XYZ file of C-alpha atoms in Angstrom:
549
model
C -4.448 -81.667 -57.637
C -3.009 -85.056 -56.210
C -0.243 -83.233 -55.069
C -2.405 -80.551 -52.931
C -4.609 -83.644 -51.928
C -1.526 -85.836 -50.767
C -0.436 -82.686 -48.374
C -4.504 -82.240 -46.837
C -4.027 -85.900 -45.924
C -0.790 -85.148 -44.243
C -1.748 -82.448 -42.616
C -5.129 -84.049 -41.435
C -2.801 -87.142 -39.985
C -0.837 -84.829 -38.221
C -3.313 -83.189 -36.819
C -5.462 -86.217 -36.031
C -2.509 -87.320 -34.025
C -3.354 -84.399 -32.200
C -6.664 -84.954 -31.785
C -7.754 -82.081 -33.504
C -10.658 -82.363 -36.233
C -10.212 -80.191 -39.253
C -12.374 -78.432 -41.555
C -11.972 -77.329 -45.094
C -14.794 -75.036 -46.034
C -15.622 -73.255 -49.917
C -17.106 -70.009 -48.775
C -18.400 -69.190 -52.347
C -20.344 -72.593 -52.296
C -20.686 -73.092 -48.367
C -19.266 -76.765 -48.995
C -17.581 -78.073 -46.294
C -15.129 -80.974 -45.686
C -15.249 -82.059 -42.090
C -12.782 -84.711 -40.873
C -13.515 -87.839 -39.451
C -11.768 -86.642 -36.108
C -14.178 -83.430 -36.459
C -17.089 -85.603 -36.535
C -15.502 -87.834 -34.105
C -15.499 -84.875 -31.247
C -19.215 -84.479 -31.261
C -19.761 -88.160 -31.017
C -20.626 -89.149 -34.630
C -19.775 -91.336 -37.326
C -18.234 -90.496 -40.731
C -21.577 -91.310 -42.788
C -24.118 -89.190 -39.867
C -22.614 -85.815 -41.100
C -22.831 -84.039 -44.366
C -20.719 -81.619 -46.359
C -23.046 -77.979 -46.016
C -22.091 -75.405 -44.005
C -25.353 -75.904 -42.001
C -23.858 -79.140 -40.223
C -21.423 -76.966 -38.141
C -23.893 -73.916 -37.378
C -27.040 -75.889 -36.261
C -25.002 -77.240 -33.981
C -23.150 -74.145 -32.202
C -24.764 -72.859 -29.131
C -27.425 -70.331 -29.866
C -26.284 -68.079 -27.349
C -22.585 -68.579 -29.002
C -23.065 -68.422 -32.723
C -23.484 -64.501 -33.050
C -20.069 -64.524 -31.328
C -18.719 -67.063 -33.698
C -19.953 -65.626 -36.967
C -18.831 -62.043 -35.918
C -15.354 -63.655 -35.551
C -15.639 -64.905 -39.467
C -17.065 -61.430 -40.453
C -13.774 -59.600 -38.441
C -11.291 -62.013 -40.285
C -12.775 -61.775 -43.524
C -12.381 -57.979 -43.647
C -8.870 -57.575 -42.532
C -9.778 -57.084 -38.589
C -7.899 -59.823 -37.683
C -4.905 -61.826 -38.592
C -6.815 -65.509 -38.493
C -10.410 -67.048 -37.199
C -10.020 -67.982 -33.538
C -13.420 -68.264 -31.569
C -14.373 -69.984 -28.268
C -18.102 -71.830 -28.428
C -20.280 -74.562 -27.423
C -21.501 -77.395 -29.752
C -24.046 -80.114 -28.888
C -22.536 -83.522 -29.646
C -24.449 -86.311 -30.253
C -26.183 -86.566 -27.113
C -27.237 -83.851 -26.755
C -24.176 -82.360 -24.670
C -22.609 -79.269 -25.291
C -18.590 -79.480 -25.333
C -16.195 -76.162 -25.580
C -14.379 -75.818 -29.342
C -11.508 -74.013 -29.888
C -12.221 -73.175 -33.698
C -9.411 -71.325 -35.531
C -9.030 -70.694 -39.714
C -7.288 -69.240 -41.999
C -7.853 -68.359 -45.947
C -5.816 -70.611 -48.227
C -7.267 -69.267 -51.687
C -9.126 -66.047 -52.655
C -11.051 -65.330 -55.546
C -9.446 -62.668 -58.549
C -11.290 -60.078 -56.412
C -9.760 -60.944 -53.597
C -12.751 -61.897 -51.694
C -12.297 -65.491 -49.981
C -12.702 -68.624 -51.721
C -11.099 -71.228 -49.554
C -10.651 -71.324 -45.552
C -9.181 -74.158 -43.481
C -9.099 -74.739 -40.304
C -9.013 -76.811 -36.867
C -11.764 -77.806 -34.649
C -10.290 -78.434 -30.815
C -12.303 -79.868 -27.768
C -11.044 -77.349 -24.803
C -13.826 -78.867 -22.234
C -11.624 -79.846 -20.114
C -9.318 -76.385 -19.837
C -12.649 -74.669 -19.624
C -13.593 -76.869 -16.383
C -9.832 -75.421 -15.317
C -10.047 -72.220 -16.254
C -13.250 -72.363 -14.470
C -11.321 -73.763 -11.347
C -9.198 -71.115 -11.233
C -11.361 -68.323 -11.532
C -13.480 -69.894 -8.367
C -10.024 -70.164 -6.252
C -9.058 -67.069 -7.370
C -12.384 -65.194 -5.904
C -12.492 -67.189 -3.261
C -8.773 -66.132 -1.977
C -9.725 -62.797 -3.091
C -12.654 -62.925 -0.896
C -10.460 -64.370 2.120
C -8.285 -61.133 1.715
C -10.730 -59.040 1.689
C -12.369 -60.479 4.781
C -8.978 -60.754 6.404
C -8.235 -57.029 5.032
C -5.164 -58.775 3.962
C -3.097 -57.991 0.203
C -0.611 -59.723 -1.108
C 2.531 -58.170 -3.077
C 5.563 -59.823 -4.609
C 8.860 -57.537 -5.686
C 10.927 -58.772 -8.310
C 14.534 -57.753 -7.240
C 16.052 -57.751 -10.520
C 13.644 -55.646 -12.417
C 11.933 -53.575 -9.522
C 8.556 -54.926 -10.931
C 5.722 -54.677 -8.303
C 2.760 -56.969 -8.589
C -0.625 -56.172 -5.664
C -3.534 -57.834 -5.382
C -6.946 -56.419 -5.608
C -7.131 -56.255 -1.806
C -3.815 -54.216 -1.681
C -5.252 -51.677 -3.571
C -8.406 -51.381 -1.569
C -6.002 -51.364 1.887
C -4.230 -48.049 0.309
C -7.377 -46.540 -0.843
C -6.203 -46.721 -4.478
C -7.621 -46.846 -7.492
C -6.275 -49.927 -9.197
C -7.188 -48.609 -12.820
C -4.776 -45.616 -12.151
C -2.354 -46.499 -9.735
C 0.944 -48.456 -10.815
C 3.129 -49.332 -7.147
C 6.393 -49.525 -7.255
C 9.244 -49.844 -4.557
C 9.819 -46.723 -4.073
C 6.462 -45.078 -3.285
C 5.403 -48.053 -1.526
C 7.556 -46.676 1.998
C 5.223 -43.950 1.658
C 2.339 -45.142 3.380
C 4.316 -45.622 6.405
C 4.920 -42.911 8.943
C 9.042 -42.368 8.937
C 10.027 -44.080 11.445
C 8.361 -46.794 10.709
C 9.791 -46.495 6.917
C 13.277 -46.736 8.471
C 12.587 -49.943 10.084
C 10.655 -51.532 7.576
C 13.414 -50.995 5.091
C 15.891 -52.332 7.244
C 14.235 -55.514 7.734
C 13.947 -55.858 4.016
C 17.475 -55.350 3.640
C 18.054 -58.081 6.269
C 15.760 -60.429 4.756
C 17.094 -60.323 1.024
C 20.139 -60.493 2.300
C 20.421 -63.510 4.547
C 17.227 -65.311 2.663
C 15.125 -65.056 5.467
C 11.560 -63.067 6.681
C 9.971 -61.333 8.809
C 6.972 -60.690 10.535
C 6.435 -56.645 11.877
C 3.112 -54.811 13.069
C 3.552 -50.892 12.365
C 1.480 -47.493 11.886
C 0.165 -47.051 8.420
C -1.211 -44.078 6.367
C -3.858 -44.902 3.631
C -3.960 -42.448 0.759
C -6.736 -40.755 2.100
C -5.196 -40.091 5.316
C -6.626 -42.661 7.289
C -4.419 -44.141 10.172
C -4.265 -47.363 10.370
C -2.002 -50.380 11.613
C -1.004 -52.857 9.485
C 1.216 -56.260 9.483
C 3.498 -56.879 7.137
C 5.440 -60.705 6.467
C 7.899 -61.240 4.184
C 8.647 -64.731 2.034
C 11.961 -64.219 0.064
C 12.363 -66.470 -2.982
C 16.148 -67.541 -3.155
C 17.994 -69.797 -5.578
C 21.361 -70.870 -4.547
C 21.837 -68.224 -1.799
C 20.785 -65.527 -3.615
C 17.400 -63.564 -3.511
C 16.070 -63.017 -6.925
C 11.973 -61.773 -5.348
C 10.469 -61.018 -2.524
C 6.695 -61.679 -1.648
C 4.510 -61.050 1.378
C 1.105 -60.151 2.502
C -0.109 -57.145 4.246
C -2.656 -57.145 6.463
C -4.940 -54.056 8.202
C -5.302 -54.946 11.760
C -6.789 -51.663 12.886
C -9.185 -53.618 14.567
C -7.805 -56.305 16.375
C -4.848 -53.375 17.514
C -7.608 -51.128 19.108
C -9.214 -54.225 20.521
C -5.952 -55.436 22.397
C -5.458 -51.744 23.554
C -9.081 -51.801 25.293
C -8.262 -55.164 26.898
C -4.745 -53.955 28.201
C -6.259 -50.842 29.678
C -9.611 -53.152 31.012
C -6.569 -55.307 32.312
C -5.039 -52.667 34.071
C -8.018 -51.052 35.730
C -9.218 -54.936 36.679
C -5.883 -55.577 38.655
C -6.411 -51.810 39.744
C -9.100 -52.698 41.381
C -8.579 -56.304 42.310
C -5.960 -54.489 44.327
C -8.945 -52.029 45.811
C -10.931 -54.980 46.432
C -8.918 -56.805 48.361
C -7.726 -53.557 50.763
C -11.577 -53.496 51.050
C -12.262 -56.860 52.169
C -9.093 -56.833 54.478
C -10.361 -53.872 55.849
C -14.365 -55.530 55.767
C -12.856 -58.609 57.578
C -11.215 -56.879 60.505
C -14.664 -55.164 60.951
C -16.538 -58.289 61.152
C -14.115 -59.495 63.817
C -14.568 -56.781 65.870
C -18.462 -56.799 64.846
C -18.027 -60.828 66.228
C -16.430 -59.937 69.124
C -18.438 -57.435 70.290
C -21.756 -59.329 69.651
C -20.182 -62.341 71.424
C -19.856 -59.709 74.536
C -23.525 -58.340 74.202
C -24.694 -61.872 74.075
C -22.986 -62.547 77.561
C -24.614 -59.695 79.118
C -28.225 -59.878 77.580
C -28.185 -63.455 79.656
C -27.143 -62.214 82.396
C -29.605 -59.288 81.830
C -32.162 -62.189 81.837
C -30.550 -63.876 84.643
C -30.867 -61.202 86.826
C -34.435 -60.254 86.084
C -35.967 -63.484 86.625
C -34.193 -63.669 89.904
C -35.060 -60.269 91.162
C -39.225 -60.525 90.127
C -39.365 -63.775 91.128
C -39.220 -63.902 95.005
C -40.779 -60.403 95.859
C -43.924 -61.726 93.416
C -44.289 -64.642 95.351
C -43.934 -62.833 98.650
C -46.615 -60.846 97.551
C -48.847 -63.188 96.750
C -48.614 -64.916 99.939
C -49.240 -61.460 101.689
C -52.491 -60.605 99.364
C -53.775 -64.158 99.798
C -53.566 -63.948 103.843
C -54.766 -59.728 103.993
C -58.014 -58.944 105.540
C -57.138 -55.545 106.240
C -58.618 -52.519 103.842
C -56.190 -50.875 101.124
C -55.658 -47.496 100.694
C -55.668 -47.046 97.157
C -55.403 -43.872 94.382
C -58.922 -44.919 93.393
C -61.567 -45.823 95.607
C -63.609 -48.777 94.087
C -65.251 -52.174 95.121
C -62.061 -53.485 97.406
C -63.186 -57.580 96.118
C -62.649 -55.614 92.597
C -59.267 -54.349 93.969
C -57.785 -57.519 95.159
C -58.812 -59.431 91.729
C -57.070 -56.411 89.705
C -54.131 -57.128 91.686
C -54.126 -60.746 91.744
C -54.331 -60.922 88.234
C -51.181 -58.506 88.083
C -49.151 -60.483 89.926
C -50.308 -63.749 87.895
C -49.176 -61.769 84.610
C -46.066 -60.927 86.193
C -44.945 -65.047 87.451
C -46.057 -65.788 83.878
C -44.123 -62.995 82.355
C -40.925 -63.768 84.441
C -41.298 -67.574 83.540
C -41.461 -66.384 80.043
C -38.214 -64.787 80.342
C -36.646 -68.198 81.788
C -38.267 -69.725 79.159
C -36.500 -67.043 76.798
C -33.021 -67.336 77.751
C -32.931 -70.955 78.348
C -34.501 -71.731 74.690
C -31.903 -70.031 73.127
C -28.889 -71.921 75.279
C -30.663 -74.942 74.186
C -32.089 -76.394 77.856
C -35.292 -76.259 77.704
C -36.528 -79.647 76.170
C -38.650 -79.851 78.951
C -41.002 -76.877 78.733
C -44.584 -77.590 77.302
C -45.631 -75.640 74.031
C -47.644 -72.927 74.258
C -48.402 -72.697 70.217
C -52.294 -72.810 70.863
C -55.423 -71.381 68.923
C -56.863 -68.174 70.473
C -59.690 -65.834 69.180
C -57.858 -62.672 68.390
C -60.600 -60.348 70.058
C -60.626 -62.029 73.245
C -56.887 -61.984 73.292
C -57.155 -58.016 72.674
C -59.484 -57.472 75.247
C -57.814 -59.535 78.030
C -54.844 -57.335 76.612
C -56.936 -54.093 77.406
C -57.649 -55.394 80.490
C -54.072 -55.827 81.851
C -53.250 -52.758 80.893
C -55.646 -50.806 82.550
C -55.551 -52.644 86.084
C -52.087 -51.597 85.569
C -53.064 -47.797 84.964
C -55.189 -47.621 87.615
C -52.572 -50.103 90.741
C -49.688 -49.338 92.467
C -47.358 -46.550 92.541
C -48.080 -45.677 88.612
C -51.943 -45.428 89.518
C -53.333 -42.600 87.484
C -56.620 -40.932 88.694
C -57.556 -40.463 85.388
C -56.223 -42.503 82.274
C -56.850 -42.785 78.276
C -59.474 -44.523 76.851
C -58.381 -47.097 74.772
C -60.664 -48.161 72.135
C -61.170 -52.116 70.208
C -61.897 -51.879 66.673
C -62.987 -55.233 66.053
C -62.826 -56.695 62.057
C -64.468 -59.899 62.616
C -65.190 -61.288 66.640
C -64.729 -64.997 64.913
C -61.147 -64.223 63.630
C -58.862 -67.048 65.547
C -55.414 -67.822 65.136
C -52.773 -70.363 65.780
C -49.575 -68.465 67.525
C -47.819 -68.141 70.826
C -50.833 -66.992 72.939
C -48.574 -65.808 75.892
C -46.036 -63.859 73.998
C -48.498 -62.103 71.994
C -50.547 -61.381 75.030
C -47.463 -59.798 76.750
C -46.467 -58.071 73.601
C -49.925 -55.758 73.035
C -50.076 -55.577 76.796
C -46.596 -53.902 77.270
C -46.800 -51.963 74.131
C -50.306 -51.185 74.771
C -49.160 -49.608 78.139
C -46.066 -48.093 77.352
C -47.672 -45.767 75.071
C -50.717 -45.038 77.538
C -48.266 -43.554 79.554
C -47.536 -41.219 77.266
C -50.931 -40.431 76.257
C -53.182 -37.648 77.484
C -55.403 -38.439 80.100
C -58.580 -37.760 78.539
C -56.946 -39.120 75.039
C -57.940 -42.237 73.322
C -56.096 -44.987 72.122
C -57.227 -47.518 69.286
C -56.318 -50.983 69.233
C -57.175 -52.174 65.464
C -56.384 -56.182 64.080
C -56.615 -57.717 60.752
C -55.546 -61.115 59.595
C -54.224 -61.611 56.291
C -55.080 -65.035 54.857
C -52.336 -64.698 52.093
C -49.415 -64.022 53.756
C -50.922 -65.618 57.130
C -50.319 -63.063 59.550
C -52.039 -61.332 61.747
C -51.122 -57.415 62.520
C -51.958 -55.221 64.970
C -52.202 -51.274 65.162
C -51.954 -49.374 68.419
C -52.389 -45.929 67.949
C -52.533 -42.634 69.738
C -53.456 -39.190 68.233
C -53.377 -37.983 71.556
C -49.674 -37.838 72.403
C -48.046 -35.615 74.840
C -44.668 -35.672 74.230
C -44.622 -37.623 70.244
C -41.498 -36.890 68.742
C -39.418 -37.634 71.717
C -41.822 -40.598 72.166
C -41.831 -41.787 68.594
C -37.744 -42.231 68.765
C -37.709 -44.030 72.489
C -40.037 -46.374 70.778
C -37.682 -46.484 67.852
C -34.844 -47.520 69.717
C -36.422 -50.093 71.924
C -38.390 -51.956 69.436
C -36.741 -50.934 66.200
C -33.257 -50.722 66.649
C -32.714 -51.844 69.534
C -30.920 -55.720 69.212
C -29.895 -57.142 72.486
C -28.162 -55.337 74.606
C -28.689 -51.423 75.939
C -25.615 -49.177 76.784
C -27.615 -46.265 76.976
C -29.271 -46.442 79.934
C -31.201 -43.359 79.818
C -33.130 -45.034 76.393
C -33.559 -48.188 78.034
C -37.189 -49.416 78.813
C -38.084 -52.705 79.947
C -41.067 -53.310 79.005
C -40.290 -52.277 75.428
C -37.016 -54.073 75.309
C -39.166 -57.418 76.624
C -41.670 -56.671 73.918
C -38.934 -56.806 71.439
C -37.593 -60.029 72.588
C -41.088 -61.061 72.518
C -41.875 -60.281 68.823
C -38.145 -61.778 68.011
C -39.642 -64.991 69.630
C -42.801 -65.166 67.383
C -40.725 -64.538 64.000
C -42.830 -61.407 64.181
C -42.216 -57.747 62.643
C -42.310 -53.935 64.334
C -42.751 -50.295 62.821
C -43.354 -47.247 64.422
C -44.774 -43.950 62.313
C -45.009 -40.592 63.722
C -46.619 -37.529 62.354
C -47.839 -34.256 63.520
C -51.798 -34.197 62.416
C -52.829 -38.436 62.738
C -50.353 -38.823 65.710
C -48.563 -42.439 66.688
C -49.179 -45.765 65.211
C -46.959 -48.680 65.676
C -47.714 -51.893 63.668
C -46.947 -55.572 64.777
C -47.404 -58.990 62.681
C -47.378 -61.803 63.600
C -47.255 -64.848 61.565
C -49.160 -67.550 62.651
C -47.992 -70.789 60.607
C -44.576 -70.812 62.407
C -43.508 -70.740 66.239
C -41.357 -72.287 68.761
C -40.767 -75.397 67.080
C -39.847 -78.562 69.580
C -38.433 -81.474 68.711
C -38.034 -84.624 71.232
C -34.163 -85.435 69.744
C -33.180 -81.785 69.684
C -33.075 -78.240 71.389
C -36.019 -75.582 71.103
C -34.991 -72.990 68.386
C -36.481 -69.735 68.031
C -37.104 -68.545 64.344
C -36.639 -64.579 63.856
């Protein structure tokens, strides 16, 4: 007996060395001996533990000790060659700590059944927190690769082993449970061509120790095309290449991504190429669109030019004649002669004022006429229609366009208080040529409407002339068009050329104002002018009239 207790102590020195406890337990009595360095691991002292099996289970994990006692019940019939079982045990504290707790039976009973078991009690916390580690690293690459769709391989050159990585498997659409790669099928995947090459490069790269880096078609086991890149590491000692490892990586993706942006490339610089033929081609219009309005500016002033000199001295000639007449006039439509003379006078007053307008015209927009008074005044909009009326009729019924019978034309009148701030004179002028213009072309016994409105919001006032009785409309309807519509300023058509339409134009141009004309068969003409009436000639003591279109 001293001998067998001399070689326990031994081996319980050694083994303390080793900072291993150990445990010596009767199974037919469920004594135990634990060591002091057992009892040491869970943080107590020799005296705090006791000697019954009870001392070691109370203090396994719960969730652990069905594992651990299983592993006793394996050994114990023959299942296994020794005890071995990873579990928690609480120390002292209260913390649990990871055991590595292996036995083995030293002494049986005479029916074999066991009597003795001895064993060693390990604390493997610490390789636990590693192994942990590890795992974490491990699923965290693995979840890189399979982000990346990238595997990793490694060749062993001596053996032809073949290691993949989960994530190679799942790029080959392979079953890793079934499949076992190896060097030869792995070309497989790879259209031939491709095969050719790739094997080459491997060749190379064993050879002279160095890798490579290759993008190339690739053929999953399902059949799926893809495109892959492949880069080598070779392992060499001394010169010589004993493995080779490498990822590979499916870059479908990205491939068919670059493709689209080379061919979005292409057709950009395709038509960068279109764009700038167009704008070449654009440019040379707008210089001959420059020069050509440079030109019709020239000749509108000297359109101007020329009619303020020709109205001017006949007008004045004739109002010195009319002023010293006391003769009787023969004219289209006898009336009250005193009514005569007035309808005339007045003409010839709207006339000076219209061809001072038309100085006033040209020489605002050349920029000398800082010395011409405003004429941006408030005016009731009915009186300014009726005057308007007026004009146009002494005009209808004097002079060599005296008609013996004329249209009607009618004021329907919104509100008689309506009054606006605007260029009184060029409005005037503008209803009274328009207004006459289309009387012309108006049935004698017709009637003509003249309708306003103001609109507070957008602070405009608008004007409809209108004419259901029209004698020639269609023809009518695109003179007007081209005068007052389309017209800009300057005619080369003189057959479409009126006057008094192209002065209305100019007129409306000179208020900031807008035109329409609308034509149909059953309600007949209407054309449309607004006026705004918050903006004008504007006049500034330092600085040249402008005119705002």
């Amino acid at each position: 007996m001293e001998q067998i207790e001399e070689e326990r102590l031994r081996w319980e020195f050694a083994l303390k060395g080793n900072r291993d406890g150990v445990w010596d337990w009767n199974a037919v009595t469920n004594e135990v001996f634990f060591s002091q360095q057992w009892k040491a691991t869970l943080g107590y002292k020799e005296h705090e533990i006791g000697t019954t099996l009870e001392e070691w289970s109370s203090r396994v994990h719960p969730e652990d000790l069905p594992h651990a006692l299983e592993s006793i019940r394996c050994y114990f019939e023959g299942q296994t060659e020794y005890y071995e079982s990873e579990h928690r045990m609480r120390k002292k504290n209260g913390e649990y700590i990871w055991i590595l707790d292996r036995g083995k039976i030293v002494s049986r009973l005479e029916d074999g059944s066991p009597l003795r078991v001895v064993g060693t009690h390990t604390d493997i916390t610490s390789f636990k927190a590693l192994e942990k580690e590890l795992e974490e690293k491990e699923r965290f690459i693995s979840k890189v690769n399979e982000i990346g769709k990238m595997g990793g391989w490694w060749v062993d050159l001596a053996t032809d082993e073949v290691r993949w990585t989960k994530s190679m498997y799942a790029i080959h659409e392979l079953d890793e449970s079934i499949h076992q790669p190896t060097r030869e099928d792995g070309m497989k995947y790879f259209p031939p061509s491709s095969a050719v090459l790739l094997m080459e490069a491997f060749d190379k790269s064993v050879a002279e120790c160095t890798g490579f880096d290759m993008i190339v078609p690739f053929i999953t086991a399902n059949g799926n095309d893809r495109w892959v890149r492949i880069v080598t590491d070779p392992i060499c000692h001394n010169g010589v290449c004993t493995s080779v490892q490498g990822i590979l990586q499916d870059i479908t993706i990205q491939h068919e991504q670059k493709r689209k942006i080379e061919s979005m490339n292409s057709l950009l610089e395709s038509a960068k190429k279109d764009l700038e033929i167009k704008v070449q081609h654009r440019t040379r219009q707008l210089e001959l669109t420059n020069s050509q309005l440079h030109q019709a500016i020239v000749q509108k002033e000297k359109l101007l030019t020329f009619i303020s000199h020709e109205f001017q001295t006949p007008l004045h000639i004739m109002s010195l004649a009319l002023q010293s007449m006391d003769g009787t006039l023969e004219l289209p439509n006898p009336r009250n002669k005193e009514s005569k003379f007035n309808a005339i006078t007045k003409q010839i007053l709207h006339l000076k004022d219209l061809t001072h307008q038309l100085m006033y015209l040209n020489k605002a927009e050349i920029g000398n006429s800082n010395d011409i008074p405003s004429l941006y005044t408030t005016v009731k909009v009915g009186e300014l229609c009726r005057q308007a009326i007026s004009y146009c009729q002494d005009v209808l019924n004097i002079g060599e366009e005296a008609q013996k019978d004329s249209p009607t034309i009618m004021l329907q009148e919104h509100n008689e208080d309506i009054r606006i701030h605007v260029e009184r004179h060029l409005v005037f002028q503008i209803l009274a040529h328009i207004l006459q213009n289309v009387a012309r072309h108006t049935s004698a016994q017709g009637v003509m409407n003249l309708l306003y409105a103001y609109d507070a919001v957008m602070r405009k006032v608008v004007f409809s002339i209108s004419s259901a009785d029209m004698i020639d409309g269609k023809d009518y309807t695109r003179h007007l068009e081209y005068n007052l519509v389309y017209l800009d300023v300057y005619v080369e058509d003189v057959q479409q050329f009126d006057l008094d339409l192209s002065l209305a134009r100019r007129m409306i141009d000179a208020c900031s104002g807008k035109v329409s004309v609308v034509y149909d068969q059953d309600n007949g003409l209407r054309v449309d002018i607004s006026i705004p009436t918050h903006i004008g000639v504007i006049r500034n003591q330092n600085s040249p009239i402008s005119l705002h279109a």
